[in-house]
CSV table of C-alpha atoms in Angstrom, one decimal:
chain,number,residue,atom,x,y,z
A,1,UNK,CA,11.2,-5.0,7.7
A,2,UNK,CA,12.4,-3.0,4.6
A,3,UNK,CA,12.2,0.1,6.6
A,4,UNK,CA,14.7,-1.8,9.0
A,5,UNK,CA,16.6,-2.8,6.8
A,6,UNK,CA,17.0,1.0,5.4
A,7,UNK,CA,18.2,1.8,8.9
A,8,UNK,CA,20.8,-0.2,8.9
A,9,UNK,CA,20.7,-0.3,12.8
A,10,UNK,CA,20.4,-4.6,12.0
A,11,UNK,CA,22.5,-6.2,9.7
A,12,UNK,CA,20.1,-8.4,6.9
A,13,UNK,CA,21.4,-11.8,8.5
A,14,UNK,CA,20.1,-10.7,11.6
A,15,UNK,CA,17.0,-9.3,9.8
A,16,UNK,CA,16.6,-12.3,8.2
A,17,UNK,CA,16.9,-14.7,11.5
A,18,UNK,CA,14.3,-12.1,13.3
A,19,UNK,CA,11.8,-12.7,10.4
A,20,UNK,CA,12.6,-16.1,9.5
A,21,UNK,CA,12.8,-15.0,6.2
A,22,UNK,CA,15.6,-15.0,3.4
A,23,UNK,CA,18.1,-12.3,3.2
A,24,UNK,CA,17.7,-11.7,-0.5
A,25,UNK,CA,13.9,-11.3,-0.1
A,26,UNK,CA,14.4,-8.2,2.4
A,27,UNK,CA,17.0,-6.8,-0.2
A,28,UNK,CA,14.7,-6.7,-2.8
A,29,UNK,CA,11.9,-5.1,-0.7
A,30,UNK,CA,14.2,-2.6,0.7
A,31,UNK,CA,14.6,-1.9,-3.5
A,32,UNK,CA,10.9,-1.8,-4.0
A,33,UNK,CA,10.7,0.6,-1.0
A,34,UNK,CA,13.3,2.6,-2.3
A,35,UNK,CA,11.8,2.7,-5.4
A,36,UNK,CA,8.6,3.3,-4.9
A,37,UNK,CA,9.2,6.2,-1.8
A,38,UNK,CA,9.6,8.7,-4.4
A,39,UNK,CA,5.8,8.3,-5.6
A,40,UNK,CA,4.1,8.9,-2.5
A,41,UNK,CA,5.2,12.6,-2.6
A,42,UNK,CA,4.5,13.3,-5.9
A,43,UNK,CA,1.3,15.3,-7.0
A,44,UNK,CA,-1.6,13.3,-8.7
A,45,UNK,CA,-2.7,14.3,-12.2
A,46,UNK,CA,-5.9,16.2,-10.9
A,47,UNK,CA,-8.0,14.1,-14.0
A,48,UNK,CA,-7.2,11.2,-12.5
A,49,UNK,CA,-8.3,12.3,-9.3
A,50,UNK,CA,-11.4,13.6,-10.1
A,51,UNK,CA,-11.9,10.4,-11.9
A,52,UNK,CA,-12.0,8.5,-8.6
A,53,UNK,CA,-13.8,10.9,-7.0
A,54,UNK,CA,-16.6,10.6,-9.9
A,55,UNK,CA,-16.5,7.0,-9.8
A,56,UNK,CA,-16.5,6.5,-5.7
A,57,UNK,CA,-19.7,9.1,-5.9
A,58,UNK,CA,-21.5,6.8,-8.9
A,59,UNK,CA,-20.5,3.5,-5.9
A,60,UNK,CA,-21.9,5.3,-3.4
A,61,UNK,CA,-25.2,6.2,-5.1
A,62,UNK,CA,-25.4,2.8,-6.7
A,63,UNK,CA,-25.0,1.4,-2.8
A,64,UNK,CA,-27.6,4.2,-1.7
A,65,UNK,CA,-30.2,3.1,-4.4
A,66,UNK,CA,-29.7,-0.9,-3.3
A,67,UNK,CA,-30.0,-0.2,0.6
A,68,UNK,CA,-33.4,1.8,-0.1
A,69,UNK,CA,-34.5,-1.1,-2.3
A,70,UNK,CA,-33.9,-3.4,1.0
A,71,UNK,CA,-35.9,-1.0,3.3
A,72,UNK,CA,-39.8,-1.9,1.1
């Protein structure tokens, strides 16, 4: 809807009547989308990353060791 509403092809009253939903609500996520937009193309801190990546490999070991446990 907020992607809609960036468009502009629909005006937010007709938006609004489409979604059964307030105008002011799709205003504010068309400002959350526009803020947030930036973000998804900027670069990750690589520590971060490999943080995740460490802690999804301890998860999937963790999982690994539990699902052998099952198997006795």
């Amino acid at each position: 809807m907020a992607l809609a509403a960036l468009k502009g092809e629909k005006t937010l009253i007709e938006l609004a009547q489409a979604f059964d939903v307030h105008p002011n609500q799709i205003t504010a996520w068309k400002a959350q989308l526009l803020e947030g937009a930036a973000g998804l193309f900027a670069p990750t801190p690589q520590r971060s990353a490999a943080g995740g990546l460490e802690a999804l490999h301890a998860k999937i070991g963790e999982l690994a060791l539990e699902n052998d446990s099952y198997r006795l």
